mmCIF file of C-alpha atoms in Angstrom:
data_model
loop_
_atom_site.group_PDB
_atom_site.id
_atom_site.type_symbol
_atom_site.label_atom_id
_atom_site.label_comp_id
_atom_site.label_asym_id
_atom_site.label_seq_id
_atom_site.Cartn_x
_atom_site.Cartn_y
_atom_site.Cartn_z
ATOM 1 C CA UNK K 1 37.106 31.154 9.891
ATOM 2 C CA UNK K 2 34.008 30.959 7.747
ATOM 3 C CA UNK K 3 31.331 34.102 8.188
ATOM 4 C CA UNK K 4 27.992 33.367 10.647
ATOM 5 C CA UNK K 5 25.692 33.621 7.601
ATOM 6 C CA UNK K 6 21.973 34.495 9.019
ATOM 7 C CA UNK K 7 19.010 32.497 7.208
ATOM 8 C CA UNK K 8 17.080 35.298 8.080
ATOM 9 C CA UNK K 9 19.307 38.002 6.759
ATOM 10 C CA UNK K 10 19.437 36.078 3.542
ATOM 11 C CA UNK K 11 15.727 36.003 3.505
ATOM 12 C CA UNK K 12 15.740 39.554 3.679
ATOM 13 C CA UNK K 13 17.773 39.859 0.970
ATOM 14 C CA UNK K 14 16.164 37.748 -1.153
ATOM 15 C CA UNK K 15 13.016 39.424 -0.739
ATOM 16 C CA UNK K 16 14.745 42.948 -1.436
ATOM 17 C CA UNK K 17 16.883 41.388 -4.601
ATOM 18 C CA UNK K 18 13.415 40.240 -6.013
ATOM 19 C CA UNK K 19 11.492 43.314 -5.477
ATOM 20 C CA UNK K 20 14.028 45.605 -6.286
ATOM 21 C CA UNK K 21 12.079 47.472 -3.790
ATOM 22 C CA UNK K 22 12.500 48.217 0.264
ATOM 23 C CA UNK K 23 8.703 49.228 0.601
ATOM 24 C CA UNK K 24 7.535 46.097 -1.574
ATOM 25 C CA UNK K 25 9.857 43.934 0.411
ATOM 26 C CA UNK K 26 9.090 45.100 3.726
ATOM 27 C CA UNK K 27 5.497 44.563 3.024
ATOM 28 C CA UNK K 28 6.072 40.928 1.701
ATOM 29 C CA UNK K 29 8.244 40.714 5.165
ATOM 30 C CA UNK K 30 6.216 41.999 7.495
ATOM 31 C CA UNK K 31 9.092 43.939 9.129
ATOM 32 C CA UNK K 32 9.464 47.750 9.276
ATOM 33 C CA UNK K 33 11.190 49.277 6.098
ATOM 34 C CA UNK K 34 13.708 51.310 8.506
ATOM 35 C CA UNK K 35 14.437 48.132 10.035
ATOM 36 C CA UNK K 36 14.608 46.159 6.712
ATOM 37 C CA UNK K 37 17.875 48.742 5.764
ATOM 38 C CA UNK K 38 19.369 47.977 8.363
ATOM 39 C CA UNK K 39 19.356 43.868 8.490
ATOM 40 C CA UNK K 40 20.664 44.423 4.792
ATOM 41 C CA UNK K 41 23.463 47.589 5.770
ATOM 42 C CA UNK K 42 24.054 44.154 8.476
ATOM 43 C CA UNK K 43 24.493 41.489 6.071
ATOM 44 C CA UNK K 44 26.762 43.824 3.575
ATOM 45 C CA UNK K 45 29.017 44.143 6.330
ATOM 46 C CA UNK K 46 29.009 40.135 7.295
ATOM 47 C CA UNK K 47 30.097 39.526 3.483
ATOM 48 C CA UNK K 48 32.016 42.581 2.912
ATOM 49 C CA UNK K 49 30.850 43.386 -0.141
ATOM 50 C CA UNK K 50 28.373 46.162 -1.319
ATOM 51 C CA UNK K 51 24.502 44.065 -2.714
ATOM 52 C CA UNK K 52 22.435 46.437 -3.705
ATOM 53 C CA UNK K 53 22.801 50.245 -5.027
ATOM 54 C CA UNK K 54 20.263 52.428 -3.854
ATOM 55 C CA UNK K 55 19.028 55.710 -4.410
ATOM 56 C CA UNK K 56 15.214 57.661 -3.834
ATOM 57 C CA UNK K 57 14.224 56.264 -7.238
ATOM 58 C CA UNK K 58 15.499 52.818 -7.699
ATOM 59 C CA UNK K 59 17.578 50.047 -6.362
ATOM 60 C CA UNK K 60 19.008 47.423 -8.181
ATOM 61 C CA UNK K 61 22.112 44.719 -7.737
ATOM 62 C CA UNK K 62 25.708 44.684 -7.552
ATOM 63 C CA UNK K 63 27.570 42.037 -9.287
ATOM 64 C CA UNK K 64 28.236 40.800 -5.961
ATOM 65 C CA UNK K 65 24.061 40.736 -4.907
ATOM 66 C CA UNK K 66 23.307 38.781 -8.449
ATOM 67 C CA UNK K 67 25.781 35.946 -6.786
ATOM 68 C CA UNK K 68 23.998 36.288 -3.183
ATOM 69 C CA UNK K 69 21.120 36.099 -4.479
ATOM 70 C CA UNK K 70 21.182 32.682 -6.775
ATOM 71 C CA UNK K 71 23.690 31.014 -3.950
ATOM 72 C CA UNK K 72 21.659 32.327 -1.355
ATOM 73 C CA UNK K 73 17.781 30.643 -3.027
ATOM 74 C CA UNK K 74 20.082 27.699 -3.638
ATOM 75 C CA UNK K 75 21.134 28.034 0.577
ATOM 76 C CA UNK K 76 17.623 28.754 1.556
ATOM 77 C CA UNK K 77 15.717 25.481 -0.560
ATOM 78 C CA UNK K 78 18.844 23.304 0.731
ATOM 79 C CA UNK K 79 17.635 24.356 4.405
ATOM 80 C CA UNK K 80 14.145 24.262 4.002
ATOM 81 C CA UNK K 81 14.913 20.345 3.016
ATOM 82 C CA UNK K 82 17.008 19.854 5.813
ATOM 83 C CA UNK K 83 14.462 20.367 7.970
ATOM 84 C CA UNK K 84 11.689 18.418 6.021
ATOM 85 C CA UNK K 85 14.073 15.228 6.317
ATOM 86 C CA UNK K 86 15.119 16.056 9.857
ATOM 87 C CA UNK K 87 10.963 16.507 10.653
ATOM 88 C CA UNK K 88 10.126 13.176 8.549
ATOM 89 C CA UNK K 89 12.806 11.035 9.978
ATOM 90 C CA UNK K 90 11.746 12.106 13.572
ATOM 91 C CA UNK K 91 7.495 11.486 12.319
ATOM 92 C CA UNK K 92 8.676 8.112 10.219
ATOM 93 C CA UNK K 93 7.252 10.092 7.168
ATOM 94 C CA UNK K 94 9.484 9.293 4.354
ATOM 95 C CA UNK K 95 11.029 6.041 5.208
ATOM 96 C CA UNK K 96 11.028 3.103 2.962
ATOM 97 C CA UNK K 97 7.703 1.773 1.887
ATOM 98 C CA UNK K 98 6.532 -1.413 1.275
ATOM 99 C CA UNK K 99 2.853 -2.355 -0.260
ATOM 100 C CA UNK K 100 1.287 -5.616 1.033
ATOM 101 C CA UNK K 101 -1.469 -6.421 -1.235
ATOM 102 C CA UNK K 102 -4.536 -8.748 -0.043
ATOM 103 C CA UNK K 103 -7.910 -10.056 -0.181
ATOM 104 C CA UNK K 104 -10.824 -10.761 2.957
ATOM 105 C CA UNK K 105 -8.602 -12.416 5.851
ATOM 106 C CA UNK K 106 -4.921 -12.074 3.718
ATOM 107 C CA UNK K 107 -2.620 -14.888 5.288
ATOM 108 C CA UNK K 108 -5.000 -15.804 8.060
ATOM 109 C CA UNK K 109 -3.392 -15.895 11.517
ATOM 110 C CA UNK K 110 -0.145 -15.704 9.917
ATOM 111 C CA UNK K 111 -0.663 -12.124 8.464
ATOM 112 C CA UNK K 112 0.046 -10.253 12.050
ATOM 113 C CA UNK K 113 3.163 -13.056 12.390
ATOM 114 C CA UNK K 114 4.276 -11.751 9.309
ATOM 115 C CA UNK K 115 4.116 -8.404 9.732
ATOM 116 C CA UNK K 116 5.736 -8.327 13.161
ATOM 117 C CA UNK K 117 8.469 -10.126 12.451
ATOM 118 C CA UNK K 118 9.436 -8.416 9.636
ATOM 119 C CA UNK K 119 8.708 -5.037 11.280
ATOM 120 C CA UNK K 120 11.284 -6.263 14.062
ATOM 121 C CA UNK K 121 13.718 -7.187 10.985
ATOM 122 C CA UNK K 122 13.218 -4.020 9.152
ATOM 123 C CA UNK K 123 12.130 -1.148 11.942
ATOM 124 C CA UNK K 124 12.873 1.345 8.894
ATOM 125 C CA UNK K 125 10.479 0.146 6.326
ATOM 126 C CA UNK K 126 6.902 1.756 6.211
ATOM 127 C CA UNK K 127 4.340 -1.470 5.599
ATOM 128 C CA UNK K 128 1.306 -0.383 4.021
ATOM 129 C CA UNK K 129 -1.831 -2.992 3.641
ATOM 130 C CA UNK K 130 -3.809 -2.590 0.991
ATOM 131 C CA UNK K 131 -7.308 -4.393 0.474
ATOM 132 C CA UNK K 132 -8.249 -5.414 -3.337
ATOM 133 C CA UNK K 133 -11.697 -6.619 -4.230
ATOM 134 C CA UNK K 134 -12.592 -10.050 -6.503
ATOM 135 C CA UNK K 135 -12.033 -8.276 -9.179
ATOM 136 C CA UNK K 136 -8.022 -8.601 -9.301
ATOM 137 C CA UNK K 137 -7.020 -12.294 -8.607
ATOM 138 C CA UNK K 138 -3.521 -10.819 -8.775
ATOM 139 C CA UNK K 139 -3.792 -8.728 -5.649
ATOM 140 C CA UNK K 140 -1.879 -5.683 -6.931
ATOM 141 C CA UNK K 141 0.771 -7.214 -8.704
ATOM 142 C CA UNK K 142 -0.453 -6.963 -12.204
ATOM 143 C CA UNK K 143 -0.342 -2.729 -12.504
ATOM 144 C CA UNK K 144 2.415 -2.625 -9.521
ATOM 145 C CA UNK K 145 -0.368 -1.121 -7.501
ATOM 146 C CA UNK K 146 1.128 -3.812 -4.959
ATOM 147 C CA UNK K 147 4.868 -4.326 -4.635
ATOM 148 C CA UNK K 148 3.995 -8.120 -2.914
ATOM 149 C CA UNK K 149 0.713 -10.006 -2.297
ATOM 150 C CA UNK K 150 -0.747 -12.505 -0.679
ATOM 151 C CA UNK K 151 -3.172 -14.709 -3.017
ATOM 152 C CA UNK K 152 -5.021 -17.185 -3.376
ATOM 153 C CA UNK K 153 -4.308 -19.580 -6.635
ATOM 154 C CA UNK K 154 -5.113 -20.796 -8.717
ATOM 155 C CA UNK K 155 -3.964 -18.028 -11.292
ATOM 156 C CA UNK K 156 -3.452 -17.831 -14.728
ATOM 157 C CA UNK K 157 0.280 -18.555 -15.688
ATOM 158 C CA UNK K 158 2.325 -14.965 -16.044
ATOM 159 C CA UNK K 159 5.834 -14.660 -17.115
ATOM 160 C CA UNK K 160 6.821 -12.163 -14.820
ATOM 161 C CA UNK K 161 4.380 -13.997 -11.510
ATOM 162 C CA UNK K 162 6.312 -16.037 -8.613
ATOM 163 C CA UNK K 163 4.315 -17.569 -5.793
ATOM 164 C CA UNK K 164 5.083 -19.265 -3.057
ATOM 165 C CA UNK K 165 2.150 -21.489 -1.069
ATOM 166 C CA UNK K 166 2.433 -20.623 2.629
ATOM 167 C CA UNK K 167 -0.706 -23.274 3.782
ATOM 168 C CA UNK K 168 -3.360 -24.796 2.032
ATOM 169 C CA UNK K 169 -6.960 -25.227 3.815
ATOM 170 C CA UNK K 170 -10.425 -26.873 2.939
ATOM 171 C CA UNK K 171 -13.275 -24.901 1.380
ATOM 172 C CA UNK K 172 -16.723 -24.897 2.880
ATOM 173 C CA UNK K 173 -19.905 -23.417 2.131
ATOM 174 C CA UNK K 174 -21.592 -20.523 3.795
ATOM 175 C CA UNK K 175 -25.317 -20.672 3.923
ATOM 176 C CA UNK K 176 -27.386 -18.831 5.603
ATOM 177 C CA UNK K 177 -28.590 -20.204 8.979
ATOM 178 C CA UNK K 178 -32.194 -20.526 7.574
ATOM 179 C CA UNK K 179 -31.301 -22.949 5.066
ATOM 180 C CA UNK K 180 -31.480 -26.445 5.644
ATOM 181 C CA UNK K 181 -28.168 -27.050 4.685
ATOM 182 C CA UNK K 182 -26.683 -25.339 7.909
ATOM 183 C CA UNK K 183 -27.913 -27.675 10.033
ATOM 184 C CA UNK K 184 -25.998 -30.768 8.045
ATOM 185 C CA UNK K 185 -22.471 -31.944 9.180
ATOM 186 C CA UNK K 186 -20.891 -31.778 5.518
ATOM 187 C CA UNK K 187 -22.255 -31.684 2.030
ATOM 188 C CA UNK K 188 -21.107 -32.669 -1.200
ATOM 189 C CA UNK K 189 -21.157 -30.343 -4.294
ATOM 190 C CA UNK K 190 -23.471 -32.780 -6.045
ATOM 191 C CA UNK K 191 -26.005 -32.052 -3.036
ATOM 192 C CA UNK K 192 -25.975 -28.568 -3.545
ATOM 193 C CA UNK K 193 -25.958 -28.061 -7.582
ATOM 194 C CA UNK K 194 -29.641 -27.345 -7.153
ATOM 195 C CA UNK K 195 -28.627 -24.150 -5.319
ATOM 196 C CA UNK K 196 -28.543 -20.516 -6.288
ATOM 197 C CA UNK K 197 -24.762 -19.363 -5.940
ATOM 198 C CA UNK K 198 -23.095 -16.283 -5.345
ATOM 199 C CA UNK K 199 -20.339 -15.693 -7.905
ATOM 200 C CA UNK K 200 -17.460 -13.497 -7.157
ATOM 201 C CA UNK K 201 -16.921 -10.694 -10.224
ATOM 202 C CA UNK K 202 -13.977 -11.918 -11.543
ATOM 203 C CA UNK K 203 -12.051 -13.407 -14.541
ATOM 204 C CA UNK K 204 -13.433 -16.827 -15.517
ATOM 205 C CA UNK K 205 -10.812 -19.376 -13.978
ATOM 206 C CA UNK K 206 -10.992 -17.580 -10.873
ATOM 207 C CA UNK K 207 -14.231 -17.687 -10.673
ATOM 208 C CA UNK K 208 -14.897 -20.979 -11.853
ATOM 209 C CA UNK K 209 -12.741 -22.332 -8.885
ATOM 210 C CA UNK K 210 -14.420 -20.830 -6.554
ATOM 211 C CA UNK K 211 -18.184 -22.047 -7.903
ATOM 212 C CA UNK K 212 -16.216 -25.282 -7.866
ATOM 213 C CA UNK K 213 -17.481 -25.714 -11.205
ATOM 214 C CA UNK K 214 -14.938 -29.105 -12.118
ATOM 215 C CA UNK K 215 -16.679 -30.909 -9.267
ATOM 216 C CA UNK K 216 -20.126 -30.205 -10.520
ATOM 217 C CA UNK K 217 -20.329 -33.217 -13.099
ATOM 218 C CA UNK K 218 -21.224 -30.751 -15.897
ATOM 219 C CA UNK K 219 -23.844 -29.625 -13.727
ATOM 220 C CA UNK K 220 -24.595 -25.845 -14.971
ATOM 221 C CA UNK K 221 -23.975 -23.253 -12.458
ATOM 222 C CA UNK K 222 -27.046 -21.615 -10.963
ATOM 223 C CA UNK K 223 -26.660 -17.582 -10.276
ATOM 224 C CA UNK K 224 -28.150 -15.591 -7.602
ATOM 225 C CA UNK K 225 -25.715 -12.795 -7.466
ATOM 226 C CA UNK K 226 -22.955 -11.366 -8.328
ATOM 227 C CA UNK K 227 -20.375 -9.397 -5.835
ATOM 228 C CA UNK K 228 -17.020 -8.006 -5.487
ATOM 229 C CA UNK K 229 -16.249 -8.045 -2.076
ATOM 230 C CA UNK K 230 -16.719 -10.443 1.077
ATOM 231 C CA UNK K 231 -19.039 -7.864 2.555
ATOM 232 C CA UNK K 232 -20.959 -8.201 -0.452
ATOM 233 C CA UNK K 233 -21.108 -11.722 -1.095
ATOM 234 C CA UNK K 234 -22.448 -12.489 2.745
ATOM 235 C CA UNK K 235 -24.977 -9.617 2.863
ATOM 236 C CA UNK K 236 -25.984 -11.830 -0.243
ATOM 237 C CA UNK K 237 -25.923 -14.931 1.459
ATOM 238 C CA UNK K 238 -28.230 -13.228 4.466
ATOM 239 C CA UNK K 239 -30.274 -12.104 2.061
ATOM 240 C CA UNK K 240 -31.071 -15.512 0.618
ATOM 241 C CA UNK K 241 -30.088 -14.880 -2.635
ATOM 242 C CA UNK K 242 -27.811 -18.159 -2.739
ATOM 243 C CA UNK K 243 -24.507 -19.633 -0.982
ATOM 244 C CA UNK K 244 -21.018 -19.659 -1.353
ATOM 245 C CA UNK K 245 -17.593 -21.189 -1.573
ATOM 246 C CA UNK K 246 -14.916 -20.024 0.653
ATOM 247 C CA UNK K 247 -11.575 -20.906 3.020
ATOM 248 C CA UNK K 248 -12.547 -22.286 5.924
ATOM 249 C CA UNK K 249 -10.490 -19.716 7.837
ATOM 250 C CA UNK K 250 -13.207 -17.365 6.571
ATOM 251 C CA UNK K 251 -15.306 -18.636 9.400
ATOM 252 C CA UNK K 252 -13.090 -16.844 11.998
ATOM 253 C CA UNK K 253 -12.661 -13.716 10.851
ATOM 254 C CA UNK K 254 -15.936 -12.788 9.118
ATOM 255 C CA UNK K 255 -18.528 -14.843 11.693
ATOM 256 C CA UNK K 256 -21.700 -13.355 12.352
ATOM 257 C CA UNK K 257 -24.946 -13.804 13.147
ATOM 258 C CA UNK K 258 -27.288 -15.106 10.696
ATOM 259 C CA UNK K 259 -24.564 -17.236 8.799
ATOM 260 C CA UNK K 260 -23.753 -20.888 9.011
ATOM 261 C CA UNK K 261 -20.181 -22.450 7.451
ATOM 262 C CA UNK K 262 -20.645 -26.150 6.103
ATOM 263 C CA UNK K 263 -17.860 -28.497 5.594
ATOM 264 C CA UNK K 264 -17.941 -29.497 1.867
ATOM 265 C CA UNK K 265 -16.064 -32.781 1.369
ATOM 266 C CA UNK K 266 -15.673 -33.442 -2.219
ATOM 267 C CA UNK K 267 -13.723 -30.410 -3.672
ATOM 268 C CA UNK K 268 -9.923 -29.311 -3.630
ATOM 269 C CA UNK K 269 -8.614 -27.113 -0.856
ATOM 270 C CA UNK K 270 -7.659 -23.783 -1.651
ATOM 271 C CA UNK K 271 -3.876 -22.797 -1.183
ATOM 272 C CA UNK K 272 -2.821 -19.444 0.294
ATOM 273 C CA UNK K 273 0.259 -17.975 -1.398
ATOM 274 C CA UNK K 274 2.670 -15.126 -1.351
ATOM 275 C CA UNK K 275 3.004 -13.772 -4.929
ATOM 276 C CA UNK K 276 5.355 -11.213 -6.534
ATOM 277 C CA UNK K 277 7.085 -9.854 -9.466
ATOM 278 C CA UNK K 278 10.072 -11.374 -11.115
ATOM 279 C CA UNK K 279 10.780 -8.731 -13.425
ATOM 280 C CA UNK K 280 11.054 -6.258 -10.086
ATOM 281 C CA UNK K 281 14.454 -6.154 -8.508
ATOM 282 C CA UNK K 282 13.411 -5.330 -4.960
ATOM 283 C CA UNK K 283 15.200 -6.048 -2.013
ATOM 284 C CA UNK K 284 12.470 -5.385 0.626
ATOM 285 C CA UNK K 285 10.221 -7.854 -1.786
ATOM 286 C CA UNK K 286 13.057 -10.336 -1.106
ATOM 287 C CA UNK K 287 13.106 -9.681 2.524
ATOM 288 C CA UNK K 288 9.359 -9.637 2.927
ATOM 289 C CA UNK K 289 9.170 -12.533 1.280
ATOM 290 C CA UNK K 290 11.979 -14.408 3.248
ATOM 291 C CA UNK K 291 9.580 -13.714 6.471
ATOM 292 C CA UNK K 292 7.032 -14.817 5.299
ATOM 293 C CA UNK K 293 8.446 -18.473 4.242
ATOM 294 C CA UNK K 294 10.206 -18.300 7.580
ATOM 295 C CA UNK K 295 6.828 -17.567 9.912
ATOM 296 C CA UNK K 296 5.194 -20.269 7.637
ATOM 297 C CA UNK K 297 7.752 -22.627 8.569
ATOM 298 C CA UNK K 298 6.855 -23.127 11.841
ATOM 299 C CA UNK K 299 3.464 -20.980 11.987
ATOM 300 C CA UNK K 300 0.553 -22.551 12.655
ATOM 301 C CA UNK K 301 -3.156 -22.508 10.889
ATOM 302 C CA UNK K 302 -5.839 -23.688 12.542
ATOM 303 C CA UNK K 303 -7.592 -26.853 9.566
ATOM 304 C CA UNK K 304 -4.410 -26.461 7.787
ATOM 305 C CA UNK K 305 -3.774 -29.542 5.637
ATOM 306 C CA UNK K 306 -0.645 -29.559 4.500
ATOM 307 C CA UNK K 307 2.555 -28.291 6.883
ATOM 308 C CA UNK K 308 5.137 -28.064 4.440
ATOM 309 C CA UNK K 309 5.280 -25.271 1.733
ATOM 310 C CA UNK K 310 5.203 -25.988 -2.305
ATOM 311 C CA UNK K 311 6.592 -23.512 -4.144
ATOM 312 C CA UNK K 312 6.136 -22.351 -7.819
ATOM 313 C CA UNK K 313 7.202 -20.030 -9.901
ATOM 314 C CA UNK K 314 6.084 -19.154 -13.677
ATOM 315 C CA UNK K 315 8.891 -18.224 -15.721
#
């Protein structure tokens, strides 16, 4: 029958085993020194063996305490982790952990599709969302700061980049709703190349898509500001400092008074896509990634225009 070790007792002796000292120890305790002797006199007899020799002037170990004591710091760290799993499996601290990287309104009204579905799929997998600015086109995925990604192309051709197009939507412009352009029904980028824009900070393809430069005829861009951020680029707009590109879906997640959203009818659409790593083996990349093709399969976008999903992968 195996001996009813006590944690505690082992604690004491630990304490004693390191001080080499019963007043030290039963300071660092705070437990009587009387009653300190006697939980170790206790645990001697549990192990039948002598630990520690003792005497008025010193105390130091047995053979038998220098093997307590490195089995029993080896006993106590096991248990103190025992009960750090047992505490983060009961708070869902320490589960698996998944970072979704996105930009402004991610996948649209698929993004809470997404993510509840695959939280139904996967109940053990933390999903984190993290927001990126204009900055990083790549959402994450470029440092591994984001393990998946939702993004909008197009992107400059990576080895190691997959993406998959879940929908693709028109652009409009956002003006602000003092400028005669929000009261028209659509413009076309040759009406507007007269117009201060608001460029997002980013790398120059990026950016150049989304000042629609191509359409503009050769047409030089015209800068009113520069931003990182959505926030940024309509407190710009409200502040009359020029007008934007954007999805159309913008309109119904970042409305507000003060802006107007203009259908533009002579630029390409923008397509939203899931993006990831190829040179990452990661099954919960794989799975997240299977939901989100599967939602998109039968999801729904309000002004999508195309219902069936392209995919492409650089290699």
């Amino acid at each position: 029958m195996l001996p009813q070790l006590d944690l505690r007792l082992l604690t004491y002796f630990v304490a004693v085993a390191e001080e080499l000292h019963f007043g030290r120890a039963a300071a660092r305790l705070h437990i009587a020194q009387p009653s300190l002797s006697v939980q170790i006199r206790k645990l001697e007899h549990t192990v039948g063996a002598v630990l520690l020799l003792r005497d008025t002037r010193h105390v130091e170990l047995t053979q038998a305490g220098e093997v307590l004591l490195e089995e029993s710091k080896r006993l106590l760290s096991d248990a103190e982790r025992i009960v750090g799993l047992t505490r983060a499996a009961a708070t869902g601290v320490g589960r698996r952990k998944l970072v979704v990287g996105f930009q402004a309104n991610a996948a649209a009204e698929l993004t809470p599709q997404i993510l509840g579905m695959f939280q139904s799929r996967f109940p053990d997998v933390q999903v984190h969302m993290q927001s990126f600015d204009f900055t990083d086109p790549y959402v994450g995925l470029a440092d591994g700061s984001a393990d998946v990604a939702f993004v909008r192309p197009p992107l400059v051709v990576k080895d190691w980049l997959a993406l998959e197009t879940l929908f693709v939507e028109p652009r409009v412009l956002v003006v602000s709703s003092n400028s005669p352009l929000a009261g028209q029904p659509q413009v076309s980028v040759a009406h507007v190349t007269n117009e201060f824009f608001v460029a997002r900070k980013a790398p120059e393809d990026w950016r150049n898509f989304w000042l629609a430069s191509e359409s503009r005829q050769g047409e030089p861009v015209r800068l009113g500001a520069e931003v990182s951020t959505v926030d940024e680029c309509f407190e710009a707009i409200l502040s009359q400092r020029g007008v934007a590109f954007s999805q159309a879906s913008t309109q119904r997640y970042y409305s507000r008074p003060g802006l107007a959203f203009v259908p533009v009818t002579d630029i390409p659409p923008t397509a939203l896509s899931i993006g990831w790593r190829t040179d990452v083996d990661s099954p919960l990349v794989r799975d997240f990634v299977d939901t989100a093709r599967m939602v998109a399969s039968v999801g729904a976008v309000p002004g999508a225009l195309s219902p069936t999903l392209s995919s492409t992968a650089s290699r």
